[in-house]
CSV table of C-alpha atoms in Angstrom, one decimal:
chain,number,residue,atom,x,y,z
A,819,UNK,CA,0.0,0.0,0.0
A,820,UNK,CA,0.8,3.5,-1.1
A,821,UNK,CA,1.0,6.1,1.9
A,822,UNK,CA,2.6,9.7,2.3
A,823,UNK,CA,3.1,11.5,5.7
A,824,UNK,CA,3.2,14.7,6.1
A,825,UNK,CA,5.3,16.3,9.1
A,826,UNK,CA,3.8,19.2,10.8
A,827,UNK,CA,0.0,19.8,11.0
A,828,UNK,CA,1.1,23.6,11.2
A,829,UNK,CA,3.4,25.4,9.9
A,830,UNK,CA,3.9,29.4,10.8
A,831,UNK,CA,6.0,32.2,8.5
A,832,UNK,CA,6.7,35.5,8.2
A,833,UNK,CA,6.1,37.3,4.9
A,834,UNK,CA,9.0,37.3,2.9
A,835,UNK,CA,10.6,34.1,4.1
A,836,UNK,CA,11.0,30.7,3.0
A,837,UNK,CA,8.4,28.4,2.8
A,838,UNK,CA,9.0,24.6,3.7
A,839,UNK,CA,6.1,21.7,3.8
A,840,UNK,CA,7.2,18.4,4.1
A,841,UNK,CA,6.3,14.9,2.8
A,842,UNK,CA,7.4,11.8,2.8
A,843,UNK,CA,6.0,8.8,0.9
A,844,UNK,CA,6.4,5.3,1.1
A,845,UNK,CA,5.9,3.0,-2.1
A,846,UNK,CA,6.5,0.0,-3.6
A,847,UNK,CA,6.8,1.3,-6.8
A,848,UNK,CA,8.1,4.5,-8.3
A,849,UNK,CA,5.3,7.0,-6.6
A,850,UNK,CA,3.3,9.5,-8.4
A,851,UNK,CA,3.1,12.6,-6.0
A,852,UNK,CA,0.7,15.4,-5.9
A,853,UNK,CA,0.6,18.6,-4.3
A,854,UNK,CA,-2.8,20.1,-3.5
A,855,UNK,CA,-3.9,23.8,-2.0
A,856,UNK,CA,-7.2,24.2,-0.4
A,857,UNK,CA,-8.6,27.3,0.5
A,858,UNK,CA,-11.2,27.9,3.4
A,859,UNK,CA,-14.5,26.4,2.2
A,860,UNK,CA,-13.2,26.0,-1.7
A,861,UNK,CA,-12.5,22.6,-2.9
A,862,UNK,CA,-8.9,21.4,-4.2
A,863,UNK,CA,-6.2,22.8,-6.5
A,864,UNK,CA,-3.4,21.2,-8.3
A,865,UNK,CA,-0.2,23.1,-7.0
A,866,UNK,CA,2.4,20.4,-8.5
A,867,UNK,CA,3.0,17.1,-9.6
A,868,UNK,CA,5.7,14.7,-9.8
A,869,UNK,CA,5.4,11.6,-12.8
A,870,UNK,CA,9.3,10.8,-13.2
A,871,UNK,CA,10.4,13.1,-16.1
A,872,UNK,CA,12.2,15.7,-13.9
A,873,UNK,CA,13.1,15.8,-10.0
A,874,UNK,CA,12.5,19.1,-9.6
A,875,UNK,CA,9.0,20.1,-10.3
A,876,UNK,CA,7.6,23.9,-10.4
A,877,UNK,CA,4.4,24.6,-10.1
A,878,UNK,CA,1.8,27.6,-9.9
A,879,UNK,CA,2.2,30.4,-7.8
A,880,UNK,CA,6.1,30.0,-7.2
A,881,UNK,CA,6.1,26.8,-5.5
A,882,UNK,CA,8.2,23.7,-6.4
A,883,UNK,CA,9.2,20.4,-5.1
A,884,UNK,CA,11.9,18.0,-5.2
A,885,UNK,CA,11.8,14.3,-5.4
A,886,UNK,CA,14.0,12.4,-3.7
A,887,UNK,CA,14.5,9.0,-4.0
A,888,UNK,CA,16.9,8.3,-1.5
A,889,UNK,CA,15.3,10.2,1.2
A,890,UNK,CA,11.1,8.7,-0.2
A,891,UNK,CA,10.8,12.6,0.3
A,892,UNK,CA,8.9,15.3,-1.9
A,893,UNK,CA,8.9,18.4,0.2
A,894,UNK,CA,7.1,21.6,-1.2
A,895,UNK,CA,8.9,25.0,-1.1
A,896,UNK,CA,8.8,28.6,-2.4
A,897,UNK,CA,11.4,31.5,-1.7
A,898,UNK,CA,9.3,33.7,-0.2
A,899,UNK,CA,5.9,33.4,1.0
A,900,UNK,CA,3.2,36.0,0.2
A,901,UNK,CA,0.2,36.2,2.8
A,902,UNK,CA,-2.0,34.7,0.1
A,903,UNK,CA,-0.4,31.4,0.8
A,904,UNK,CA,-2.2,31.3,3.6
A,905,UNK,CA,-4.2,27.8,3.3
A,906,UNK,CA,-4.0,24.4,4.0
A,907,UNK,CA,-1.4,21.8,2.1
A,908,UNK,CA,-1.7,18.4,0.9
A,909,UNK,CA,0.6,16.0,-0.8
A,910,UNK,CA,-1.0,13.0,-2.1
A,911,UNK,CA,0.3,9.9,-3.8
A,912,UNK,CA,-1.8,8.2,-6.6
A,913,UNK,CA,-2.4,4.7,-6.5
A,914,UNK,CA,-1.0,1.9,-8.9
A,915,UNK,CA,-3.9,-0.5,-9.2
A,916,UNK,CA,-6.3,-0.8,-12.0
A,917,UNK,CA,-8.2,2.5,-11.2
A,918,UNK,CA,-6.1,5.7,-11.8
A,919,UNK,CA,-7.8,8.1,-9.1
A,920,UNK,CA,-7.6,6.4,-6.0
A,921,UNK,CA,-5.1,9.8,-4.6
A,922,UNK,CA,-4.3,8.6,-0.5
A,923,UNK,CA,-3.7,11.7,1.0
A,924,UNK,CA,-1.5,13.1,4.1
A,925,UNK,CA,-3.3,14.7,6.4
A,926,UNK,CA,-2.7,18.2,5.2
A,927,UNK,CA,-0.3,21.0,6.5
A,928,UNK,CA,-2.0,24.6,7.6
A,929,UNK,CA,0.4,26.9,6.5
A,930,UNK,CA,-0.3,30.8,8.7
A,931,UNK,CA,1.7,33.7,7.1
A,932,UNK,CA,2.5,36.5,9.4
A,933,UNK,CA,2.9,40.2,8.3
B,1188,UNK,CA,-14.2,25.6,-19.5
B,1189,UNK,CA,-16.5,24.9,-16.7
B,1190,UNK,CA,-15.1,23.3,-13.5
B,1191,UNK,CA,-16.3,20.5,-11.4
B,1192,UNK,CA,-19.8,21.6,-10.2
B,1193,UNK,CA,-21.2,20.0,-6.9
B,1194,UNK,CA,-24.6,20.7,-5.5
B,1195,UNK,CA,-25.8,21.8,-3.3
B,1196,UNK,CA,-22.6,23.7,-1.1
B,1197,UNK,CA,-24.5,23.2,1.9
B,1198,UNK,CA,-26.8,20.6,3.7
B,1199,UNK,CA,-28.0,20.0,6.9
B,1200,UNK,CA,-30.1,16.9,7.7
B,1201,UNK,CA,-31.0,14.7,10.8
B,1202,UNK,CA,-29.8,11.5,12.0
B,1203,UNK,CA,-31.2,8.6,10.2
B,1204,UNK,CA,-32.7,10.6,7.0
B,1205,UNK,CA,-30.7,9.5,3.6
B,1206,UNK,CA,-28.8,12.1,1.6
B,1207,UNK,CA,-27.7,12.4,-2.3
B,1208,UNK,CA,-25.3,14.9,-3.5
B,1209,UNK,CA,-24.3,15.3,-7.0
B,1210,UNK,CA,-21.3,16.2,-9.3
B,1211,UNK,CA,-20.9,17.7,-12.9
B,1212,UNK,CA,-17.7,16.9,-14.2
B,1213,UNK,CA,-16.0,18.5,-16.5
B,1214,UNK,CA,-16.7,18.4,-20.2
B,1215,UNK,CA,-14.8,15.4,-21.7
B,1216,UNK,CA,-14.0,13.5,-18.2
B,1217,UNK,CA,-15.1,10.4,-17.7
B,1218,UNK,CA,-13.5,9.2,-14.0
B,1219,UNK,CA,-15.1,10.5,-11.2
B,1220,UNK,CA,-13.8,9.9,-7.5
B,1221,UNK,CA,-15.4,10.8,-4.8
B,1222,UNK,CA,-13.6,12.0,-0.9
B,1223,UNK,CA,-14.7,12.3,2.3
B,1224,UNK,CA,-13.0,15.3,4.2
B,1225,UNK,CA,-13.3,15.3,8.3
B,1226,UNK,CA,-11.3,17.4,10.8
B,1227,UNK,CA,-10.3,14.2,12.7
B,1228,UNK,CA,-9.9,11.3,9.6
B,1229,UNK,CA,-8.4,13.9,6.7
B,1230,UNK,CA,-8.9,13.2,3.3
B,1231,UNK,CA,-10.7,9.8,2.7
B,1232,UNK,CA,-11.4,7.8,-1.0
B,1233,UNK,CA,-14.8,7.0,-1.2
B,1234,UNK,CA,-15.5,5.3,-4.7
B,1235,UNK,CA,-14.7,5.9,-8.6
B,1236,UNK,CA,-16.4,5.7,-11.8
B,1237,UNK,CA,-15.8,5.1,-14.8
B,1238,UNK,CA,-17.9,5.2,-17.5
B,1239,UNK,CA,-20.8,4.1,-15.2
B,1240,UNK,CA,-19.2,1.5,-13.8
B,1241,UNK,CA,-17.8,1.3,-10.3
B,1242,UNK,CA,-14.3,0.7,-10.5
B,1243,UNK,CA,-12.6,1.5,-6.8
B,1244,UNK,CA,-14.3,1.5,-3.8
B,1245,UNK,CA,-13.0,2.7,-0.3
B,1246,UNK,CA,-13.2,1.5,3.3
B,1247,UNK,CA,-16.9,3.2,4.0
B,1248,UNK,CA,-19.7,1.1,5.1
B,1249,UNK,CA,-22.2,-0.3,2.5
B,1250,UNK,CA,-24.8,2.9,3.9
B,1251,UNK,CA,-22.1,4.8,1.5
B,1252,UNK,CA,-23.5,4.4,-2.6
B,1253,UNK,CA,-22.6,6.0,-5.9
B,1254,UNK,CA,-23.6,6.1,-9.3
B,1255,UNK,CA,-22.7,7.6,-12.6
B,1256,UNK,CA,-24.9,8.3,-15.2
B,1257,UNK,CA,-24.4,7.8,-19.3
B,1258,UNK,CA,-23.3,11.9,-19.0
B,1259,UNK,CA,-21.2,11.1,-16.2
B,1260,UNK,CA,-22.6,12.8,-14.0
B,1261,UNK,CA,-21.9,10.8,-10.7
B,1262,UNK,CA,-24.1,11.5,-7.3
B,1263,UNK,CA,-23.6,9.4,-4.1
B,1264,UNK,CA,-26.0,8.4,-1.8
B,1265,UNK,CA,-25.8,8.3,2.1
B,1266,UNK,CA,-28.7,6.5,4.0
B,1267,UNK,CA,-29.5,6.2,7.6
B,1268,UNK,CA,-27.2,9.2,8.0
B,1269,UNK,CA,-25.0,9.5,11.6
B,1270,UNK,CA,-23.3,12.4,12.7
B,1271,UNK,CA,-20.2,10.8,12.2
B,1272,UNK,CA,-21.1,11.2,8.5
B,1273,UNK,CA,-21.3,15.3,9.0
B,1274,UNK,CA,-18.5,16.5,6.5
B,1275,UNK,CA,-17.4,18.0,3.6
B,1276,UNK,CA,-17.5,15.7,0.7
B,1277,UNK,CA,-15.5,16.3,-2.2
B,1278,UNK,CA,-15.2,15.3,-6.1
B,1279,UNK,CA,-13.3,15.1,-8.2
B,1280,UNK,CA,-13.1,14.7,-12.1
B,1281,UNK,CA,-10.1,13.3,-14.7
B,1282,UNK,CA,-9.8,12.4,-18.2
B,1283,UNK,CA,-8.3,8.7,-17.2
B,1284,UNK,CA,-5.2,9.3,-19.5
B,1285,UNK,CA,-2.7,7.3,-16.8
B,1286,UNK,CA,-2.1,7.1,-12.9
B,1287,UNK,CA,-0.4,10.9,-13.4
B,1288,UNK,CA,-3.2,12.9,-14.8
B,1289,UNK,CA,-4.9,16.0,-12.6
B,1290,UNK,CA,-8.0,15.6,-10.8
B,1291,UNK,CA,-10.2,18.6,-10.9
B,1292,UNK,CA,-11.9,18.8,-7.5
B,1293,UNK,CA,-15.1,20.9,-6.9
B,1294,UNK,CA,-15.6,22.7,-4.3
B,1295,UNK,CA,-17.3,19.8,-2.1
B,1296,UNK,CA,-20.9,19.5,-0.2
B,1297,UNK,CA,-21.0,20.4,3.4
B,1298,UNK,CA,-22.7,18.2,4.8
B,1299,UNK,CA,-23.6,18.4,8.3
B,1300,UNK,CA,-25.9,16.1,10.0
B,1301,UNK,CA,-28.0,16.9,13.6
């Protein structure tokens, strides 16, 4: 079975500095990783996603990730945070059975941005 | 392009009364998952269809139903509802091009359940 954990259930920066979510996964075979944003009472939002062609992923907003193998880790980053990145994180992994969108999700990191 | 529609946003019912939500996928996708979202349990797989067939199911008790419709269209059913089932349930639609491909989410039903 597929699972990703995500350390810290909250994470608190200033404006300006660097922003650092963290996820490890754990897989059988070579993961699919997701990162999701939710915003209060809105559904979720692709940030990045990670399918083997490059370790270091970019995705929307100025956030990016890097997968690495050797530490099952995909952690999410951007330079410097703005205080609309205020919301709640997810990194999922996608399952390898027959069905495609089984996602099994950590439980989601609420990241506070202080002015 | 229109997103994943869900209706209705909210809902409030009571203890043993049944409950169907429903979701518009996008235009062109034919997978749609479905997730339960609770404070305590996280994110949680529910089912998926495909083409009006079933083809995942999670670890939710049989009280816990889905369908898809020809459209694919997809609505899931909860009878003899317990306030453990008060949450925010979310779907979410793909094209089914391979285990890498986005799911759209909409912006769930709120369910909450007195």
């Amino acid at each position: 079975a597929q699972s990703v954990t995500q350390l810290g259930s909250h994470v608190s920066v200033s404006e300006g500095a660097l922003v650092l979510l963290r996820c490890n996964y754990s897989s059988s075979v070579p993961p699919y990783l997701f990162w999701y944003v939710q915003y209060p009472n809105q559904g979720l939002q692709l940030l990045l996603k990670y399918t083997s062609a490059a370790t270091l992923v970019k995705g929307i907003n100025g956030f990016e990730a890097e997968f690495k193998k050797s530490e099952t880790s995909f952690h999410l980053t951007k330079p410097s945070a703005h205080m609309s990145d205020a919301a709640e994180y997810f990194c999922a992994v996608s399952n390898c059975g027959g069905s495609n969108y089984k996602l099994t999700f950590g439980k989601g990191t609420l990241l506070t941005v202080n002015p | 392009k229109a997103g994943v529609t869900q209706t209705p946003r909210y809902l409030i019912k009571t203890r043993g009364q049944q409950v169907t939500l429903s979701c518009s996928p996008i235009s062109g996708h034919r997978s749609v998952s479905w997730y339960q979202q609770t404070p305590g349990q996280g994110l949680q797989f529910l089912f998926e269809y495909f083409s009006e067939t079933q083809r995942n199911k999670g670890n939710f008790p049989g009280r816990f139903s889905g369908r898809q419709f020809s459209n694919s269209r997809s609505e899931m059913n909860v009878s003899t509802l317990e306030l453990g089932d008060s949450a925010l349930y979310l779907c979410a639609s793909s094209t089914d091009r391979g285990r890498d491909t986005e799911a759209f989410f909409g912006q769930g039903t709120r369910l909450t359940v007195v």
